[in-house]
JSON list of C-alpha atoms in Angstrom, two decimals:
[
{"chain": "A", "resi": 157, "resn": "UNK", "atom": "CA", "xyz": [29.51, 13.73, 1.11]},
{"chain": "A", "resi": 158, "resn": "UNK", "atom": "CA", "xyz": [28.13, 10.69, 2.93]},
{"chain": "A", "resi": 159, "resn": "UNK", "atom": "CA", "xyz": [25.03, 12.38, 3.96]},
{"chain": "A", "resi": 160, "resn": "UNK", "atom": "CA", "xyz": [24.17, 13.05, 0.25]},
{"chain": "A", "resi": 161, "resn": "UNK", "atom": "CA", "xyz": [24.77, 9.52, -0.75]},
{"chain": "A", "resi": 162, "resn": "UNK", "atom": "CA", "xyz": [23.01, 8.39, 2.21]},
{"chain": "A", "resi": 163, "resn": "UNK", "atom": "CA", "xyz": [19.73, 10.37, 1.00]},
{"chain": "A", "resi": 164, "resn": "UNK", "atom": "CA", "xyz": [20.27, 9.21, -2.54]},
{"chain": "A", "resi": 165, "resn": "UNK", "atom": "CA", "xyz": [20.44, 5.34, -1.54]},
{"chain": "A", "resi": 166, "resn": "UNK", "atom": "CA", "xyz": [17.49, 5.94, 0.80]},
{"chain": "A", "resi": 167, "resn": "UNK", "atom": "CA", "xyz": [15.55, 7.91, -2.51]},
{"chain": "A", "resi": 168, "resn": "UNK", "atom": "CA", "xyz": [16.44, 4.86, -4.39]},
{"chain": "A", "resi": 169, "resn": "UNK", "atom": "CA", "xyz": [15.25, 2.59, -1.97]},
{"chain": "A", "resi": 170, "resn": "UNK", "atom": "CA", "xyz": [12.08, 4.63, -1.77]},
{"chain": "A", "resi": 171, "resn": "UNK", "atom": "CA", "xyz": [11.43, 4.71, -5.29]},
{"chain": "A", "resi": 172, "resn": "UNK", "atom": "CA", "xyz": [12.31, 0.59, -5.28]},
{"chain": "A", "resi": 173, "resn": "UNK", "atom": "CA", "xyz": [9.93, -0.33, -2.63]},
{"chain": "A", "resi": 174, "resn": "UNK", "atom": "CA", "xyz": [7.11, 2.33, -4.74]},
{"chain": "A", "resi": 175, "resn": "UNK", "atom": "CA", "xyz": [7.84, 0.29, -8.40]},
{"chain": "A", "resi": 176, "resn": "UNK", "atom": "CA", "xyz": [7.95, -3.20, -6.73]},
{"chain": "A", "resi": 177, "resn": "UNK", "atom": "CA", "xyz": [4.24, -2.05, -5.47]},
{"chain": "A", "resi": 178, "resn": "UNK", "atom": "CA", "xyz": [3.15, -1.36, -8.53]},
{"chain": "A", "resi": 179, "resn": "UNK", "atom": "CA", "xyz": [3.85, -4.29, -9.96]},
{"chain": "A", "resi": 180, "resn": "UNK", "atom": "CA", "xyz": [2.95, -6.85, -7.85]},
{"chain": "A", "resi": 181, "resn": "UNK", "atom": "CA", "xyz": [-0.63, -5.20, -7.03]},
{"chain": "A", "resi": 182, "resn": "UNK", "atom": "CA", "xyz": [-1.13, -4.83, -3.51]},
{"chain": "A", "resi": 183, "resn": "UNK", "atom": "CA", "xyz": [-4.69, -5.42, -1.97]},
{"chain": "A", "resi": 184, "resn": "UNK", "atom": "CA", "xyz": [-6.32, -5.74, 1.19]},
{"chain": "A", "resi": 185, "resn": "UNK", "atom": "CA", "xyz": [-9.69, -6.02, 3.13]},
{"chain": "A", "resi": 186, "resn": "UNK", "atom": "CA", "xyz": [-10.90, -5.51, 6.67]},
{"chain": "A", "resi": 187, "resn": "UNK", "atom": "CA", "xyz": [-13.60, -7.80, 8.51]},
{"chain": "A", "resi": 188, "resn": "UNK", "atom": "CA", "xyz": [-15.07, -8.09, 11.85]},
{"chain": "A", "resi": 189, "resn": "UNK", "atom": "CA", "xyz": [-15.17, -11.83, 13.24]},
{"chain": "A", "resi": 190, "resn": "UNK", "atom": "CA", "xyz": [-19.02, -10.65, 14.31]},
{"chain": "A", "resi": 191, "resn": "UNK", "atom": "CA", "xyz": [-19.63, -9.13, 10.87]},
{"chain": "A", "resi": 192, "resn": "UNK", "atom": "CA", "xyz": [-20.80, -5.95, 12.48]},
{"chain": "A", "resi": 193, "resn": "UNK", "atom": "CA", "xyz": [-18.67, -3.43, 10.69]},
{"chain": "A", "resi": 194, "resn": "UNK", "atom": "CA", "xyz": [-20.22, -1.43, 8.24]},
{"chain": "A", "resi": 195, "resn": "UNK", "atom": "CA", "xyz": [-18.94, 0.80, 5.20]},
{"chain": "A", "resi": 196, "resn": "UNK", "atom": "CA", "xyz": [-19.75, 4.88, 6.51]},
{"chain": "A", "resi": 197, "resn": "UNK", "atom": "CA", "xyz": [-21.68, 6.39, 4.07]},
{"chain": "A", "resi": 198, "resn": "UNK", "atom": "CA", "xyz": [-21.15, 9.53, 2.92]},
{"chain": "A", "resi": 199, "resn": "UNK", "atom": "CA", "xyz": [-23.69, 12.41, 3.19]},
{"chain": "A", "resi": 200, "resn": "UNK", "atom": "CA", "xyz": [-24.75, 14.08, 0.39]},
{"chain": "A", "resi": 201, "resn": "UNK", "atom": "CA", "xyz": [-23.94, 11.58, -2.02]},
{"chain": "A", "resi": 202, "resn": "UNK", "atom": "CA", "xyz": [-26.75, 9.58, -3.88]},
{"chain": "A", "resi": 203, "resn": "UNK", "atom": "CA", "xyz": [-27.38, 5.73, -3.43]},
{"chain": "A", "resi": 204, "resn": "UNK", "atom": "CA", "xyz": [-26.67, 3.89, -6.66]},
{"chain": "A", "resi": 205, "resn": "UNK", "atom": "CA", "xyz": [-29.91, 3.25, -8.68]},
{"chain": "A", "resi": 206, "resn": "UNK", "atom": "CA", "xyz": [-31.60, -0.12, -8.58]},
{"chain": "A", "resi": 207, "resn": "UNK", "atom": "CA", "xyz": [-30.57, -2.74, -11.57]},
{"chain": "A", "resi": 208, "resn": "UNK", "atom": "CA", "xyz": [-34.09, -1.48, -13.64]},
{"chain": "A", "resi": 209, "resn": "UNK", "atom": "CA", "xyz": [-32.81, -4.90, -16.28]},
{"chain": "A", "resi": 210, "resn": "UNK", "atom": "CA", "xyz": [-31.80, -2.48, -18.93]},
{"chain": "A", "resi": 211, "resn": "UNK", "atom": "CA", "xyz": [-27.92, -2.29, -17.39]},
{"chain": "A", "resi": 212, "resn": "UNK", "atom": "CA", "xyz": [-25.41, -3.38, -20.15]},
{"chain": "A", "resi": 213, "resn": "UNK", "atom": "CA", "xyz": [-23.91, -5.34, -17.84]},
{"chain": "A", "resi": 214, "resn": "UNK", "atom": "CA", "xyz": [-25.08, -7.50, -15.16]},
{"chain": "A", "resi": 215, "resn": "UNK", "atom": "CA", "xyz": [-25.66, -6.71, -11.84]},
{"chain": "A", "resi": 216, "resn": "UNK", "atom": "CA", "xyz": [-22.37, -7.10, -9.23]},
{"chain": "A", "resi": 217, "resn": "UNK", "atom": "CA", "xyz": [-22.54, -9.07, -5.91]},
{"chain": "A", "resi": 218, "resn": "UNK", "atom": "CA", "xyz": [-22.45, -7.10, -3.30]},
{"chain": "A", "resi": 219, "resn": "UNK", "atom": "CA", "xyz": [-19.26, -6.17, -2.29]},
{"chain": "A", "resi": 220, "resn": "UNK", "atom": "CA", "xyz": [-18.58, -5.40, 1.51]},
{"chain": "A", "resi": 221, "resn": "UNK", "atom": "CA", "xyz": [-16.06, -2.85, 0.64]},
{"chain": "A", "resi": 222, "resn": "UNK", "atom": "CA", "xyz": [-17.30, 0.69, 0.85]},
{"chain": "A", "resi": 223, "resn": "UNK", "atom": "CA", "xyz": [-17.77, 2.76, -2.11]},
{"chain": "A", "resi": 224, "resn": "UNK", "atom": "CA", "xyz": [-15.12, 5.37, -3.23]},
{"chain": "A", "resi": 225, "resn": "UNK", "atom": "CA", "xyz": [-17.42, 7.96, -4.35]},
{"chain": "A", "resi": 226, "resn": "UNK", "atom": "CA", "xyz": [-15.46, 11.50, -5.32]},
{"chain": "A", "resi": 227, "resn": "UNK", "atom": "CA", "xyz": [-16.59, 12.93, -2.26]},
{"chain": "A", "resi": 228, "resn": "UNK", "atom": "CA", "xyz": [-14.60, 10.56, -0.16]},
{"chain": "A", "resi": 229, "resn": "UNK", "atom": "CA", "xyz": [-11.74, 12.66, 2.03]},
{"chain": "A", "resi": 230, "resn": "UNK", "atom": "CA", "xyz": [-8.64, 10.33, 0.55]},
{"chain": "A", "resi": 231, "resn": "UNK", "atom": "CA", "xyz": [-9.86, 8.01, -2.36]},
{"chain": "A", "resi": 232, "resn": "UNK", "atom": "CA", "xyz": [-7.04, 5.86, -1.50]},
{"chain": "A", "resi": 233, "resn": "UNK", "atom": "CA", "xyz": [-8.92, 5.52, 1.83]},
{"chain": "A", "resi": 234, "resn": "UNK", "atom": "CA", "xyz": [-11.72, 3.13, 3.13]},
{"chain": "A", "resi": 235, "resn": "UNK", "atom": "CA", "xyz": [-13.73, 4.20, 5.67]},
{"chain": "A", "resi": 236, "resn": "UNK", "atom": "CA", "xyz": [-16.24, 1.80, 8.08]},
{"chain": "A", "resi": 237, "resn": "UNK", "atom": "CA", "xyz": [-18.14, 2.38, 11.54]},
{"chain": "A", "resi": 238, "resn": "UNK", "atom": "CA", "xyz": [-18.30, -0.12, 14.20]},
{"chain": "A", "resi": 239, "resn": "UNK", "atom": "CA", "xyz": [-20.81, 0.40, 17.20]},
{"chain": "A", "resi": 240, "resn": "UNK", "atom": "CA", "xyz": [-19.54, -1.91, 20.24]},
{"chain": "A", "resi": 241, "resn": "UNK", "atom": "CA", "xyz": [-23.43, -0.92, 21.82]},
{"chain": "A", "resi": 242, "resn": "UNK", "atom": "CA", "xyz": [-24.41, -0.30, 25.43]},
{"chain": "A", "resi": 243, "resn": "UNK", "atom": "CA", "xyz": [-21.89, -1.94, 27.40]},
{"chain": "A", "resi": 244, "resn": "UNK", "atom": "CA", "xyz": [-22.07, -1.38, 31.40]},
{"chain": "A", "resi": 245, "resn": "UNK", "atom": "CA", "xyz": [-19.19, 0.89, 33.63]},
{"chain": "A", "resi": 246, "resn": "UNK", "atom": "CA", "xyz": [-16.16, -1.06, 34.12]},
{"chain": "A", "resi": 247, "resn": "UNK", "atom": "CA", "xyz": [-17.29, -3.40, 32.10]},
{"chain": "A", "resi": 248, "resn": "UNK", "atom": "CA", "xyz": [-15.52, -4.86, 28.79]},
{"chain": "A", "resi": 249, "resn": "UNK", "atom": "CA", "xyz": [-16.69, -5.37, 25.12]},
{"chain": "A", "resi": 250, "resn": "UNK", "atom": "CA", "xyz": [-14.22, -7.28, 22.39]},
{"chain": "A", "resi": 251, "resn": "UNK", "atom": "CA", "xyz": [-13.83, -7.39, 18.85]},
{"chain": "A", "resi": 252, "resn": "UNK", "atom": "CA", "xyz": [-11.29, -8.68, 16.73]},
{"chain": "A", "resi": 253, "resn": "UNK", "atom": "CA", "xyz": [-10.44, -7.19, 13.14]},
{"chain": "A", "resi": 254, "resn": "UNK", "atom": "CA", "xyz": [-8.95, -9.47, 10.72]},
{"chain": "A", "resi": 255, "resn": "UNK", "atom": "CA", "xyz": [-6.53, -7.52, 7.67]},
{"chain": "A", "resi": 256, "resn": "UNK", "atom": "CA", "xyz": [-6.06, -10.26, 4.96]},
{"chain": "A", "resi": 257, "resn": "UNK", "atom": "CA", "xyz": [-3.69, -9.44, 2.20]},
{"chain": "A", "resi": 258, "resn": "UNK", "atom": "CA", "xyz": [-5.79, -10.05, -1.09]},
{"chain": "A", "resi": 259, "resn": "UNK", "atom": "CA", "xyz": [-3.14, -9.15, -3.70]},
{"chain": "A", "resi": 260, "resn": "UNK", "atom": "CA", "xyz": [-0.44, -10.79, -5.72]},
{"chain": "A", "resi": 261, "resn": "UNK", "atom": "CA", "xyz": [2.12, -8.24, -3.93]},
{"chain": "A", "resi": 262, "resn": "UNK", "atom": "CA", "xyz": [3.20, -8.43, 0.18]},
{"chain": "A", "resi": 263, "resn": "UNK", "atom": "CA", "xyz": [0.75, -5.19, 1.96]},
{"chain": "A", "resi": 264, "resn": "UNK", "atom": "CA", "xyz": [3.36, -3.41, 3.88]},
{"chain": "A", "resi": 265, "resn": "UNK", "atom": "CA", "xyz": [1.66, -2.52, 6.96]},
{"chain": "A", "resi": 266, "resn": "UNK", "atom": "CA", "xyz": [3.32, 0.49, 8.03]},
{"chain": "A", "resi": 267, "resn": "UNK", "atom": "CA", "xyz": [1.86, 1.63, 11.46]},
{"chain": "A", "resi": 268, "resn": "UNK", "atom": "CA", "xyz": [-1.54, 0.55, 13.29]},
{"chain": "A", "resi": 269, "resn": "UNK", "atom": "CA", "xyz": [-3.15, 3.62, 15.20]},
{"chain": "A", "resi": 270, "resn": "UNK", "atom": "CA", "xyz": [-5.85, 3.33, 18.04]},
{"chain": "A", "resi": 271, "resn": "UNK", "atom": "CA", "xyz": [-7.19, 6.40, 19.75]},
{"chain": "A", "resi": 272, "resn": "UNK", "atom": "CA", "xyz": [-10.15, 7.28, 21.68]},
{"chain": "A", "resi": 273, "resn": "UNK", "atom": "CA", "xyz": [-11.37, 6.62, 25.79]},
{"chain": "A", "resi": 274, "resn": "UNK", "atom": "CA", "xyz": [-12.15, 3.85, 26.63]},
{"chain": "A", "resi": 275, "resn": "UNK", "atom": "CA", "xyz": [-10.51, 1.82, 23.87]},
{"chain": "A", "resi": 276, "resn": "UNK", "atom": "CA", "xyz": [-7.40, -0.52, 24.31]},
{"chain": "A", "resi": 277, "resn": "UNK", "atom": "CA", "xyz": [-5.99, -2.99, 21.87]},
{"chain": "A", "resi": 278, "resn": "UNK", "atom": "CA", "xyz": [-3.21, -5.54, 20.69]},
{"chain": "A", "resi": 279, "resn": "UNK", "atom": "CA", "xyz": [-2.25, -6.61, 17.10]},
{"chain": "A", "resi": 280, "resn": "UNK", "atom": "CA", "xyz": [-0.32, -9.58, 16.05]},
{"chain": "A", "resi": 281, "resn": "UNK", "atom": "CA", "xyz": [0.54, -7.64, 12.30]},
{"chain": "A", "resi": 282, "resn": "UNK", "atom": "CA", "xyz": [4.10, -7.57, 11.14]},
{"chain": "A", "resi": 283, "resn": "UNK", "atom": "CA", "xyz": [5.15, -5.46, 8.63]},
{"chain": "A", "resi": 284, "resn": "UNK", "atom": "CA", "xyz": [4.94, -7.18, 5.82]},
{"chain": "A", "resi": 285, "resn": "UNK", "atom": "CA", "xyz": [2.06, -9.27, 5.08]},
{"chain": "A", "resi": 286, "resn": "UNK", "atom": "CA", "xyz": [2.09, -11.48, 2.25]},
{"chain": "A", "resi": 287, "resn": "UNK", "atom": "CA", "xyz": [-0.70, -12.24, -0.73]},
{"chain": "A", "resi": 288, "resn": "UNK", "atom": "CA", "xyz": [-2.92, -14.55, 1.10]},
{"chain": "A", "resi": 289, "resn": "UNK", "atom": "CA", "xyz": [-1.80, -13.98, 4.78]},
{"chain": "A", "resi": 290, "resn": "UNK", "atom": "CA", "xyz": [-4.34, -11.85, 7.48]},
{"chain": "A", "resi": 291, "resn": "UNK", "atom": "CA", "xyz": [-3.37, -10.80, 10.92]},
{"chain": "A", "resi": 292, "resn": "UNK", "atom": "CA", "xyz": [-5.61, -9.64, 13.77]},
{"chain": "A", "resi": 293, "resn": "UNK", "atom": "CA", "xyz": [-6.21, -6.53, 15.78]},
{"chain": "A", "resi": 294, "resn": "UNK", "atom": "CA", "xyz": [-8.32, -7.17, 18.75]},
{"chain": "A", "resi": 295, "resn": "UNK", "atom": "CA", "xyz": [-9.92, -3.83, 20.12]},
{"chain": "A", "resi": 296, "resn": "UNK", "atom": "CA", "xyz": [-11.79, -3.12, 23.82]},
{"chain": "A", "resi": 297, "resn": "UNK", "atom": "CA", "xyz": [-14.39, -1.00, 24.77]},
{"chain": "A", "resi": 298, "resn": "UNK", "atom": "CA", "xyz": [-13.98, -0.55, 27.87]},
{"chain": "A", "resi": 299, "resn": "UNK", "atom": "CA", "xyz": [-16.30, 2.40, 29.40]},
{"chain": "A", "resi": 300, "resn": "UNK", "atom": "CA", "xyz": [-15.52, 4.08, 33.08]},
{"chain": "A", "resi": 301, "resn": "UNK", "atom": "CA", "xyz": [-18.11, 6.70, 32.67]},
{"chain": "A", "resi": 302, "resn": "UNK", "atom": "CA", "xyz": [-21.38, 6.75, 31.86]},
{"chain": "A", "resi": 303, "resn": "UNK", "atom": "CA", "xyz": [-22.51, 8.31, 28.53]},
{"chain": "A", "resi": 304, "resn": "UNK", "atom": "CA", "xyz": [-20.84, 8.34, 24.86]},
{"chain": "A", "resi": 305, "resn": "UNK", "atom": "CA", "xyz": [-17.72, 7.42, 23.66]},
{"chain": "A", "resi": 306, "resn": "UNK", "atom": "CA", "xyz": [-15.69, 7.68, 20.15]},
{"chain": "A", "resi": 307, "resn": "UNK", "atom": "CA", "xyz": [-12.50, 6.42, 19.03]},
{"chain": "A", "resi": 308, "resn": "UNK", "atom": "CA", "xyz": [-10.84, 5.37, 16.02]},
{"chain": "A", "resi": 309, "resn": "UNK", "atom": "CA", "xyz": [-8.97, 2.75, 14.46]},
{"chain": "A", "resi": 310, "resn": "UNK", "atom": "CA", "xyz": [-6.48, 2.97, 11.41]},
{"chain": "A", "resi": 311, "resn": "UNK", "atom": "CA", "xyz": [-4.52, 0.35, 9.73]},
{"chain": "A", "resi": 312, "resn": "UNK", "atom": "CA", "xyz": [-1.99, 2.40, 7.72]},
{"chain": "A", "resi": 313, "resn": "UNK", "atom": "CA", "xyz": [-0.81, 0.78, 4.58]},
{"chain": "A", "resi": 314, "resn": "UNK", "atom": "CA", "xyz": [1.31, 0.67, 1.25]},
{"chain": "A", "resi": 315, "resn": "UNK", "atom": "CA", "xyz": [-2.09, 0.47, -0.44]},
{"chain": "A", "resi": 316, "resn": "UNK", "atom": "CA", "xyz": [-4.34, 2.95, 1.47]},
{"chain": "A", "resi": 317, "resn": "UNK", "atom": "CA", "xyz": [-5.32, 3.56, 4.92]},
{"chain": "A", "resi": 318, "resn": "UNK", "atom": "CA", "xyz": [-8.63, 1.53, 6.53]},
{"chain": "A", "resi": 319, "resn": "UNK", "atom": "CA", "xyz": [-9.97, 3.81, 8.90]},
{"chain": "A", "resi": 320, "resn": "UNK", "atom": "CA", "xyz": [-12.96, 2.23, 11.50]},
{"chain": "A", "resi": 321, "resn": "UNK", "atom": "CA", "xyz": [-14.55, 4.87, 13.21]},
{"chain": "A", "resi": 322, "resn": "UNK", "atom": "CA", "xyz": [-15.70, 3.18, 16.87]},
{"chain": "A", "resi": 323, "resn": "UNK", "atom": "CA", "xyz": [-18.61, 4.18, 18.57]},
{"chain": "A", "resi": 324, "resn": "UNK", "atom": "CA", "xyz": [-19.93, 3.18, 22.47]},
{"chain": "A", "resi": 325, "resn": "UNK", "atom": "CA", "xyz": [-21.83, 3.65, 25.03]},
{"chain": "A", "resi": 326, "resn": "UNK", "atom": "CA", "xyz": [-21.17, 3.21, 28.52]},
{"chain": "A", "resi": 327, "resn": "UNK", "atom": "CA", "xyz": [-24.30, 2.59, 30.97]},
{"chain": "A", "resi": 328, "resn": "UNK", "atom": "CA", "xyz": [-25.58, 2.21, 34.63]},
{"chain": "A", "resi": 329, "resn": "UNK", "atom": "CA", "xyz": [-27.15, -0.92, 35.03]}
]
């Protein structure tokens, strides 16, 4: 008997924490302090036509955000590249990633994954993160071989998933 109403008051607290998302509209955005993260573009797909002045409505800034084309793997998911360059043996390459809650509802941040060689990191993100509020995650490269090197980086969220595919190369000066 207490198991069941154990799973019940966890369902309910599920389906809380799901409505209370909902309502206060949870947003967020990812930046690079050296602005050299860039949306991944998706094969296949075709580039958005030029504004030829005949649009109904006028032409958007540009947003930094990628696009969520049908194609994309997760729509709920945002995908971006970051290339930390040529970067000598034993040597070390930083960035730092900034999450900023842009919503009127708290971004519940619910794990932060790092994976690849030659990548380390450290994040000062709680759990929940508040409309207005941004946290860091401050990523490595640091290569021990000579040659290429892949990881990835994914913020896992109550409003979608920011994955950063990161890119390196390590060198012989």
């Amino acid at each position: 008997m207490k198991a069941s109403i154990k799973a019940w008051i966890l369902t309910l607290a599920t389906f809380l924490i799901s409505l209370s998302t909902f309502a206060n509209e949870a947003k967020f955005e990812l930046v690079s302090a050296d602005g050299v993260l860039t949306p991944l573009q998706i094969q296949g797909l075709p580039e958005p036509l030029p504004d030829d002045g005949n649009s109904p409505e006028p032409q958007k800034p540009h947003d930094p955000r990628p696009p969520q084309y049908p194609g994309n793997p997760n729509p709920g998911n945002q995908y971006y590249n970051y290339n930390f360059g040529q970067v000598p043996v034993n040597s070390v390459r930083s960035a730092n990633f900034y999450l900023r809650s842009t919503g009127s509802g708290n971004l519940y941040l619910n794990r932060i994954d790092l994976y690849g060689q030659g990548f380390y990191g450290n994040a000062n993100c709680p759990h929940v993160l508040p409309p207005g509020y941004q946290c860091n995650v401050w990523v490595q490269f640091r290569p021990w071989y000579q040659g290429s090197y892949s990881g990835q980086l994914i913020f896992r969220t109550s409003a979608g998933n920011f994955i950063v595919n990161l890119y390196g190369w390590g060198t012989r000066w």
